[in-house]
Amino acid sequence: MYSLAFSILFVSILILTLVVRFWLASRQIRHVLAHRAAVPAEFAEKIPLAAHQKAADYTVAKTKFGLLTLLVNSGVLIGFTLLGGLQWLAGHLQALTGTGMWSQIALIVAFAVISGLIDLPFDYYRQFVLEQRFGFNTMRRGLFFADMLKGALLGAAIGLPLLWVVLSLMAKSGDLWWLYAWFVWSGFQLLMMVLYPTVIAPLFNKFVPLADESLKSRIEGLMQRVGFASKGLFVMDGSKRSAHGNAYFSGFGANKRIVFFDTLLSRLAPQEIEAVLAHELGHFKLKHIVKRIAMMFLISLGFLALLGYLKTQPWFYAGLGVNPVALTLSGQGQGTDALALLLFMLVLPVFTFLLGPLSSLSSRKHEFEADAFAATHTQADDLVSALVKMYEDNASTLTPDPLHSAFYDSHPPASVRIRHLKGAAA
Ligand SMILES: [Zn+2]
């Protein structure tokens, strides 16, 4: 009875999210096309019409492609759950491997391989058709497949031991397993923050210390002014995959580093680079990064506690197309732990989708604060001209649908952001 109610709830929310996402996408497409004919007045002197139209076409193409992948992914989700895909997979694997730890791990690996194979043609199309058409792809096919292989090996090397620990806790540490799993997960996240910039990212890209001496002394001056110590400034060879440019901040403690894509560096003037960097430092100085990490820990604690409860509820499995009794001799034993994890990971995004705007809202608030920080410590006009170049180079639309933007965007629309910066300058 509960399981039927849960199935109905799941399907209703899935349909609701699909309707909302199609509605937002159609608004976005209509809005962008309606403003395609002319560059918005405030950008008219800086951005050529051809670039504006390219951004419109790129946005529309990406949005349409997003809808296609959304439909396919929703079909796959239903296939794995209500249509019995996971049940079938788990049953066959257990016939081969029993119900112990190895069968649990085999189930999750099999799931990861199948979803990876389903995603592959879409990833390929995105890179070699969509990005290619707009001149952003700089990647050779060999690199694409090498990246994929490296990613899979790395995922196995890091993911399998972690999975083993979590499944062991689920099986053997009693009712509070989720709390112990949370400690493990949080420790793992912190470890990744150290390992990502120093060990993992260098497997995919080259990072060289910024060489330009005059730029370096300009940047060191800025870091001194705002009181920021860092292991360094690095330039990343982003151009080997894509023409999109970016700058980011990674690591923490003594491992902090600032990374500029070579594609960005080659386009911006020194004072613009300084302004972009000031924005990134703003995120650090205003404790956005610490707040974000704390929030992430808190949310994962909540979700793990929820999983701790759901794992013991028969309706959770049955409502999602899995019959645990048929799969395990010992009832709620280890036989269903991997299933509980997979089901939870599969359906969680459906149930949390409508909360997305909250996270976008908090992220945009941080962007305004970091912009204001940059405007205090460098010239607001330099950040404005850097942003205009970045929008043009990335073919980001200057005229997003306001509602679409409010729902999804981690950064405020260009015009709003620039208006705030101009206000700060004046
Ligand atoms: Zn930012």
Short mmCIF file of C-alpha atoms and ligand atoms in Angstrom, two decimals:
data_model
loop_
_atom_site.label_atom_id
_atom_site.label_comp_id
_atom_site.label_asym_id
_atom_site.label_seq_id
_atom_site.Cartn_x
_atom_site.Cartn_y
_atom_site.Cartn_z
CA MET A 1 0.00 0.00 0.00
CA TYR A 2 2.72 2.44 1.04
CA SER A 3 4.79 1.26 -1.88
CA LEU A 4 2.06 2.08 -4.41
CA ALA A 5 1.65 5.52 -2.86
CA PHE A 6 5.42 6.05 -3.09
CA SER A 7 5.45 4.95 -6.76
CA ILE A 8 2.68 7.43 -7.52
CA LEU A 9 4.49 10.19 -5.63
CA PHE A 10 7.73 9.47 -7.47
CA VAL A 11 6.13 9.46 -10.91
CA SER A 12 4.10 12.61 -10.14
CA ILE A 13 7.18 14.54 -9.05
CA LEU A 14 9.17 13.27 -12.02
CA ILE A 15 6.43 14.48 -14.37
CA LEU A 16 6.23 17.79 -12.54
CA THR A 17 9.99 18.37 -12.90
CA LEU A 18 9.82 17.46 -16.59
CA VAL A 19 6.99 19.91 -17.17
CA VAL A 20 8.84 22.66 -15.29
CA ARG A 21 12.07 22.01 -17.18
CA PHE A 22 10.37 21.98 -20.60
CA TRP A 23 8.48 25.12 -19.74
CA LEU A 24 11.63 26.95 -18.59
CA ALA A 25 13.56 25.77 -21.66
CA SER A 26 10.85 26.94 -24.04
CA ARG A 27 10.75 30.32 -22.30
CA GLN A 28 14.53 30.57 -22.62
CA ILE A 29 14.50 29.72 -26.33
CA ARG A 30 11.68 32.16 -27.10
CA HIS A 31 13.30 34.95 -25.08
CA VAL A 32 16.73 34.53 -26.66
CA LEU A 33 15.31 34.36 -30.20
CA ALA A 34 13.12 37.40 -29.59
CA HIS A 35 16.25 39.42 -28.73
CA ARG A 36 18.43 37.93 -31.45
CA ALA A 37 18.03 40.73 -33.97
CA ALA A 38 19.86 43.43 -32.00
CA VAL A 39 22.63 43.68 -29.42
CA PRO A 40 21.17 45.08 -26.16
CA ALA A 41 21.81 48.85 -26.07
CA GLU A 42 24.18 48.71 -23.08
CA PHE A 43 26.50 46.32 -24.97
CA ALA A 44 26.04 47.79 -28.45
CA GLU A 45 29.48 49.42 -28.55
CA LYS A 46 31.35 46.43 -27.23
CA ILE A 47 29.82 43.35 -28.80
CA PRO A 48 29.36 42.92 -32.56
CA LEU A 49 25.98 41.76 -33.86
CA ALA A 50 27.51 38.57 -35.28
CA ALA A 51 28.85 37.57 -31.83
CA HIS A 52 25.48 38.32 -30.24
CA GLN A 53 23.71 36.14 -32.79
CA LYS A 54 26.22 33.36 -32.35
CA ALA A 55 25.54 33.46 -28.59
CA ALA A 56 21.79 33.25 -29.28
CA ASP A 57 22.18 30.27 -31.63
CA TYR A 58 24.58 28.54 -29.25
CA THR A 59 22.21 29.02 -26.31
CA VAL A 60 19.24 27.68 -28.28
CA ALA A 61 21.21 24.66 -29.53
CA LYS A 62 22.46 23.84 -26.03
CA THR A 63 18.99 24.22 -24.53
CA LYS A 64 17.43 21.91 -27.13
CA PHE A 65 20.16 19.34 -26.63
CA GLY A 66 19.59 19.58 -22.87
CA LEU A 67 15.94 18.65 -23.41
CA LEU A 68 16.89 15.60 -25.45
CA THR A 69 19.28 14.32 -22.78
CA LEU A 70 16.67 15.07 -20.13
CA LEU A 71 14.12 12.89 -21.92
CA VAL A 72 16.57 10.05 -22.41
CA ASN A 73 17.77 10.21 -18.80
CA SER A 74 14.20 10.18 -17.50
CA GLY A 75 13.48 7.10 -19.62
CA VAL A 76 16.61 5.41 -18.26
CA LEU A 77 15.59 6.30 -14.71
CA ILE A 78 12.16 4.72 -15.16
CA GLY A 79 13.78 1.72 -16.85
CA PHE A 80 16.11 1.11 -13.92
CA THR A 81 13.41 1.58 -11.30
CA LEU A 82 9.74 0.97 -12.08
CA LEU A 83 10.36 -1.15 -15.18
CA GLY A 84 12.59 -3.47 -13.16
CA GLY A 85 16.05 -2.82 -14.64
CA LEU A 86 17.86 -2.80 -11.31
CA GLN A 87 15.95 -5.83 -10.08
CA TRP A 88 16.92 -7.72 -13.22
CA LEU A 89 20.56 -6.65 -12.97
CA ALA A 90 20.82 -7.48 -9.27
CA GLY A 91 19.15 -10.86 -9.76
CA HIS A 92 21.54 -11.88 -12.53
CA LEU A 93 24.61 -10.67 -10.69
CA GLN A 94 23.61 -12.49 -7.52
CA ALA A 95 23.21 -15.71 -9.44
CA LEU A 96 26.86 -15.27 -10.39
CA THR A 97 28.37 -13.78 -7.25
CA GLY A 98 26.10 -14.60 -4.29
CA THR A 99 24.82 -11.96 -1.88
CA GLY A 100 28.05 -10.89 -0.19
CA MET A 101 30.23 -7.82 -0.54
CA TRP A 102 31.43 -8.69 -4.05
CA SER A 103 27.95 -8.93 -5.44
CA GLN A 104 27.18 -5.52 -3.88
CA ILE A 105 30.22 -3.96 -5.48
CA ALA A 106 29.56 -5.77 -8.79
CA LEU A 107 26.05 -4.30 -8.90
CA ILE A 108 27.26 -0.74 -8.48
CA VAL A 109 30.09 -1.21 -10.98
CA ALA A 110 27.69 -2.74 -13.52
CA PHE A 111 25.32 0.17 -13.02
CA ALA A 112 28.16 2.69 -13.47
CA VAL A 113 29.34 0.98 -16.67
CA ILE A 114 25.83 0.86 -18.16
CA SER A 115 25.07 4.49 -17.38
CA GLY A 116 28.51 5.49 -18.68
CA LEU A 117 27.80 3.73 -21.97
CA ILE A 118 24.41 5.41 -22.25
CA ASP A 119 26.00 8.83 -21.65
CA LEU A 120 28.84 8.25 -24.09
CA PRO A 121 27.10 9.09 -27.39
CA PHE A 122 25.66 12.24 -25.80
CA ASP A 123 29.06 13.37 -24.50
CA TYR A 124 30.53 12.65 -27.92
CA TYR A 125 27.81 14.59 -29.71
CA ARG A 126 28.16 17.53 -27.32
CA GLN A 127 31.90 17.81 -27.93
CA PHE A 128 32.27 16.91 -31.59
CA VAL A 129 29.02 18.20 -33.05
CA LEU A 130 27.59 20.92 -30.85
CA GLU A 131 30.79 22.54 -29.52
CA GLN A 132 32.45 21.90 -32.88
CA ARG A 133 29.73 23.71 -34.80
CA PHE A 134 30.31 26.88 -32.77
CA GLY A 135 34.08 26.63 -33.00
CA PHE A 136 34.69 25.74 -29.35
CA ASN A 137 35.99 22.23 -29.71
CA THR A 138 39.78 22.00 -29.89
CA MET A 139 39.93 18.38 -28.79
CA ARG A 140 41.06 15.45 -30.92
CA ARG A 141 39.09 12.23 -30.76
CA GLY A 142 42.06 10.40 -29.26
CA LEU A 143 42.12 12.80 -26.32
CA PHE A 144 38.39 12.38 -25.78
CA PHE A 145 38.72 8.62 -25.41
CA ALA A 146 41.96 8.89 -23.41
CA ASP A 147 40.15 11.24 -20.98
CA MET A 148 37.32 8.78 -20.69
CA LEU A 149 39.63 5.87 -19.96
CA LYS A 150 41.65 7.87 -17.44
CA GLY A 151 38.45 9.03 -15.77
CA ALA A 152 37.16 5.47 -15.49
CA LEU A 153 40.43 4.16 -14.04
CA LEU A 154 40.64 7.05 -11.61
CA GLY A 155 37.01 6.54 -10.62
CA ALA A 156 37.74 2.89 -9.91
CA ALA A 157 40.95 3.60 -7.98
CA ILE A 158 39.24 6.17 -5.76
CA GLY A 159 35.65 4.97 -5.82
CA LEU A 160 36.05 1.26 -5.15
CA PRO A 161 37.86 1.54 -1.78
CA LEU A 162 35.39 4.22 -0.69
CA LEU A 163 32.49 2.04 -1.75
CA TRP A 164 33.94 -0.91 0.11
CA VAL A 165 34.19 1.14 3.32
CA VAL A 166 30.64 2.49 3.01
CA LEU A 167 29.11 -0.92 2.24
CA SER A 168 31.02 -2.47 5.17
CA LEU A 169 29.65 0.22 7.48
CA MET A 170 26.13 -0.35 6.17
CA ALA A 171 26.42 -4.09 6.77
CA LYS A 172 28.26 -4.21 10.07
CA SER A 173 28.09 -1.04 12.12
CA GLY A 174 24.45 -1.11 13.21
CA ASP A 175 21.69 1.50 13.10
CA LEU A 176 24.03 4.46 13.17
CA TRP A 177 25.96 3.35 10.09
CA TRP A 178 24.91 6.54 8.26
CA LEU A 179 26.64 8.69 10.87
CA TYR A 180 29.91 6.77 10.53
CA ALA A 181 29.51 6.86 6.76
CA TRP A 182 29.11 10.63 7.02
CA PHE A 183 32.44 10.95 8.84
CA VAL A 184 34.09 8.83 6.15
CA TRP A 185 32.43 10.82 3.37
CA SER A 186 33.38 14.18 4.87
CA GLY A 187 36.98 13.06 5.38
CA PHE A 188 37.01 11.85 1.80
CA GLN A 189 35.73 15.20 0.53
CA LEU A 190 38.45 17.06 2.44
CA LEU A 191 41.08 14.70 1.11
CA MET A 192 39.82 15.31 -2.44
CA MET A 193 40.13 19.07 -1.94
CA VAL A 194 43.82 18.53 -1.28
CA LEU A 195 44.36 15.84 -3.93
CA TYR A 196 42.34 17.39 -6.75
CA PRO A 197 44.56 20.40 -7.50
CA THR A 198 47.84 18.68 -6.73
CA VAL A 199 47.37 15.13 -8.03
CA ILE A 200 44.17 14.65 -10.03
CA ALA A 201 43.84 17.76 -12.21
CA PRO A 202 47.51 17.44 -13.36
CA LEU A 203 46.63 14.00 -14.79
CA PHE A 204 44.43 15.78 -17.33
CA ASN A 205 46.09 19.16 -17.82
CA LYS A 206 49.44 20.85 -17.58
CA PHE A 207 49.78 23.51 -14.90
CA VAL A 208 52.70 25.89 -15.20
CA PRO A 209 53.46 28.76 -12.82
CA LEU A 210 52.54 32.12 -14.29
CA ALA A 211 55.67 33.32 -16.08
CA ASP A 212 54.86 36.90 -17.12
CA GLU A 213 56.90 38.90 -14.58
CA SER A 214 55.05 42.20 -14.82
CA LEU A 215 51.69 40.45 -14.53
CA LYS A 216 53.02 38.43 -11.64
CA SER A 217 54.16 41.48 -9.69
CA ARG A 218 50.84 43.20 -10.39
CA ILE A 219 49.01 40.15 -9.03
CA GLU A 220 51.31 39.77 -6.04
CA GLY A 221 50.61 43.42 -5.22
CA LEU A 222 46.89 42.67 -5.24
CA MET A 223 47.31 39.60 -3.05
CA GLN A 224 49.30 41.63 -0.55
CA ARG A 225 46.67 44.39 -0.52
CA VAL A 226 43.88 41.98 0.31
CA GLY A 227 46.00 39.83 2.64
CA PHE A 228 46.04 36.56 0.78
CA ALA A 229 48.76 33.93 0.89
CA SER A 230 48.85 31.28 -1.80
CA LYS A 231 51.04 28.51 -3.10
CA GLY A 232 50.77 30.04 -6.45
CA LEU A 233 49.31 31.22 -9.65
CA PHE A 234 49.05 28.68 -12.39
CA VAL A 235 48.22 28.69 -16.04
CA MET A 236 46.33 25.66 -17.31
CA ASP A 237 46.40 24.45 -20.92
CA GLY A 238 42.61 24.54 -21.24
CA SER A 239 43.08 25.21 -24.97
CA LYS A 240 43.83 21.56 -25.61
CA ARG A 241 40.16 20.72 -25.07
CA SER A 242 38.10 23.82 -25.60
CA ALA A 243 38.22 27.46 -26.57
CA HIS A 244 36.09 28.38 -23.55
CA GLY A 245 38.00 30.44 -21.02
CA ASN A 246 37.78 30.49 -17.24
CA ALA A 247 39.59 31.16 -14.00
CA TYR A 248 39.10 29.29 -10.76
CA PHE A 249 40.32 28.88 -7.26
CA SER A 250 41.07 25.53 -5.71
CA GLY A 251 42.49 23.82 -2.65
CA PHE A 252 42.57 25.19 0.86
CA GLY A 253 45.06 25.92 3.62
CA ALA A 254 48.61 25.87 2.28
CA ASN A 255 47.33 24.26 -0.92
CA LYS A 256 45.38 27.23 -2.18
CA ARG A 257 46.01 28.00 -5.79
CA ILE A 258 44.59 30.16 -8.47
CA VAL A 259 44.28 28.73 -11.93
CA PHE A 260 43.88 30.69 -15.14
CA PHE A 261 42.98 28.96 -18.39
CA ASP A 262 45.50 29.90 -21.08
CA THR A 263 42.51 30.75 -23.28
CA LEU A 264 41.44 33.46 -20.83
CA LEU A 265 44.92 34.83 -20.23
CA SER A 266 45.54 35.33 -23.92
CA ARG A 267 42.43 37.51 -24.26
CA LEU A 268 42.49 39.77 -21.21
CA ALA A 269 44.64 42.83 -20.54
CA PRO A 270 46.74 42.77 -17.32
CA GLN A 271 44.38 45.08 -15.42
CA GLU A 272 41.42 42.90 -16.46
CA ILE A 273 43.20 39.78 -15.22
CA GLU A 274 43.84 41.54 -11.94
CA ALA A 275 40.14 42.39 -11.63
CA VAL A 276 39.06 38.81 -12.37
CA LEU A 277 41.53 37.56 -9.81
CA ALA A 278 40.23 40.07 -7.26
CA HIS A 279 36.76 38.59 -7.78
CA GLU A 280 38.11 35.08 -7.12
CA LEU A 281 39.97 36.29 -4.02
CA GLY A 282 36.72 37.89 -2.92
CA HIS A 283 35.10 34.46 -2.78
CA PHE A 284 37.88 33.33 -0.52
CA LYS A 285 38.12 36.42 1.68
CA LEU A 286 34.37 36.63 2.19
CA LYS A 287 34.40 32.99 3.33
CA HIS A 288 32.14 31.82 0.50
CA ILE A 289 34.25 28.73 0.05
CA VAL A 290 34.19 27.75 3.73
CA LYS A 291 30.44 28.42 3.88
CA ARG A 292 29.86 26.29 0.81
CA ILE A 293 31.85 23.38 2.25
CA ALA A 294 30.05 23.62 5.60
CA MET A 295 26.71 23.65 3.78
CA MET A 296 27.72 20.62 1.72
CA PHE A 297 28.64 18.69 4.88
CA LEU A 298 25.39 19.59 6.56
CA ILE A 299 23.29 18.58 3.54
CA SER A 300 25.10 15.27 3.15
CA LEU A 301 24.50 14.53 6.84
CA GLY A 302 20.78 15.10 6.30
CA PHE A 303 20.69 12.93 3.20
CA LEU A 304 22.64 10.10 4.83
CA ALA A 305 20.31 10.15 7.83
CA LEU A 306 17.40 9.96 5.39
CA LEU A 307 19.03 7.02 3.61
CA GLY A 308 19.59 5.36 7.01
CA TYR A 309 15.83 5.49 7.49
CA LEU A 310 14.81 4.58 3.92
CA LYS A 311 17.13 1.58 3.83
CA THR A 312 14.95 -0.16 6.43
CA GLN A 313 11.62 0.66 4.77
CA PRO A 314 10.24 -2.05 2.44
CA TRP A 315 8.05 0.51 0.59
CA PHE A 316 11.16 2.42 -0.50
CA TYR A 317 12.37 -0.57 -2.52
CA ALA A 318 9.01 -1.87 -3.65
CA GLY A 319 7.82 1.62 -4.59
CA LEU A 320 10.81 1.91 -6.94
CA GLY A 321 10.41 -1.45 -8.64
CA VAL A 322 12.72 -3.56 -6.48
CA ASN A 323 11.63 -6.63 -4.53
CA PRO A 324 14.25 -7.11 -1.80
CA VAL A 325 12.82 -10.39 -0.51
CA ALA A 326 13.30 -12.07 -3.86
CA LEU A 327 16.89 -10.86 -3.88
CA THR A 328 18.16 -11.80 -0.48
CA LEU A 329 17.85 -14.79 1.79
CA SER A 330 18.48 -12.77 4.92
CA GLY A 331 15.80 -10.11 4.46
CA GLN A 332 17.29 -6.70 5.29
CA GLY A 333 20.86 -7.95 5.15
CA GLN A 334 23.78 -6.81 3.10
CA GLY A 335 21.99 -8.20 0.06
CA THR A 336 20.12 -4.92 -0.44
CA ASP A 337 22.64 -2.31 0.69
CA ALA A 338 23.96 -1.56 -2.78
CA LEU A 339 20.39 -1.38 -4.07
CA ALA A 340 19.48 1.10 -1.37
CA LEU A 341 22.46 3.27 -2.35
CA LEU A 342 21.68 3.10 -6.06
CA LEU A 343 17.96 3.78 -5.68
CA PHE A 344 18.70 6.72 -3.41
CA MET A 345 21.23 8.24 -5.83
CA LEU A 346 18.86 7.72 -8.74
CA VAL A 347 15.76 9.32 -7.29
CA LEU A 348 17.26 12.01 -5.05
CA PRO A 349 17.74 14.51 -7.93
CA VAL A 350 14.05 14.15 -8.82
CA PHE A 351 12.95 14.99 -5.30
CA THR A 352 15.40 17.88 -4.88
CA PHE A 353 15.10 19.49 -8.34
CA LEU A 354 12.55 22.08 -7.26
CA LEU A 355 14.93 23.25 -4.52
CA GLY A 356 17.52 24.19 -7.17
CA PRO A 357 16.59 27.89 -7.26
CA LEU A 358 17.58 28.20 -3.57
CA SER A 359 21.12 27.15 -4.32
CA SER A 360 21.20 29.39 -7.43
CA LEU A 361 20.01 32.28 -5.29
CA SER A 362 22.70 31.85 -2.67
CA SER A 363 25.34 31.43 -5.37
CA ARG A 364 24.28 34.64 -7.14
CA LYS A 365 24.40 36.50 -3.83
CA HIS A 366 28.01 35.38 -3.45
CA GLU A 367 28.80 36.52 -7.00
CA PHE A 368 27.51 40.03 -6.26
CA GLU A 369 29.58 40.13 -3.09
CA ALA A 370 32.73 38.96 -4.89
CA ASP A 371 32.12 41.57 -7.61
CA ALA A 372 31.78 44.27 -4.97
CA PHE A 373 34.99 43.04 -3.38
CA ALA A 374 36.77 43.27 -6.75
CA ALA A 375 35.37 46.76 -7.27
CA THR A 376 36.85 47.88 -3.92
CA HIS A 377 40.31 46.46 -4.50
CA THR A 378 40.67 47.02 -8.25
CA GLN A 379 38.83 49.05 -10.88
CA ALA A 380 35.20 48.08 -11.41
CA ASP A 381 35.53 49.12 -15.07
CA ASP A 382 38.28 46.56 -15.61
CA LEU A 383 36.05 43.79 -14.31
CA VAL A 384 33.24 45.03 -16.55
CA SER A 385 35.41 44.91 -19.67
CA ALA A 386 36.79 41.50 -18.66
CA LEU A 387 33.23 40.18 -18.21
CA VAL A 388 32.14 41.52 -21.58
CA LYS A 389 35.07 39.74 -23.26
CA MET A 390 34.33 36.52 -21.37
CA TYR A 391 30.67 36.62 -22.35
CA GLU A 392 31.56 37.20 -25.96
CA ASP A 393 34.26 34.52 -26.08
CA ASN A 394 32.07 31.91 -24.40
CA ALA A 395 29.03 32.87 -26.51
CA SER A 396 27.02 33.28 -23.31
CA THR A 397 23.73 34.95 -24.01
CA LEU A 398 23.28 38.52 -22.82
CA THR A 399 19.52 38.16 -22.92
CA PRO A 400 18.49 35.11 -20.88
CA ASP A 401 14.89 34.62 -19.85
CA PRO A 402 14.72 36.13 -16.33
CA LEU A 403 12.82 33.17 -14.88
CA HIS A 404 15.09 30.57 -16.49
CA SER A 405 18.06 32.50 -15.14
CA ALA A 406 16.59 32.78 -11.64
CA PHE A 407 15.97 29.05 -11.59
CA TYR A 408 19.27 27.73 -12.88
CA ASP A 409 22.02 30.34 -13.05
CA SER A 410 24.83 30.33 -10.51
CA HIS A 411 25.89 33.73 -11.88
CA PRO A 412 23.65 36.79 -12.30
CA PRO A 413 22.83 37.80 -15.90
CA ALA A 414 25.58 39.95 -17.46
CA SER A 415 23.48 43.11 -17.67
CA VAL A 416 22.50 42.94 -13.98
CA ARG A 417 26.03 42.18 -12.89
CA ILE A 418 27.46 45.04 -14.91
CA ARG A 419 24.82 47.47 -13.69
CA HIS A 420 25.83 46.64 -10.10
CA LEU A 421 29.51 47.13 -10.95
CA LYS A 422 28.86 50.44 -12.70
CA GLY A 423 26.95 51.51 -9.60
CA ALA A 424 29.95 50.60 -7.46
CA ALA A 425 32.27 52.57 -9.76
CA ALA A 426 30.10 55.68 -9.66
ZN ZN B 1 32.52 34.15 -8.79
#
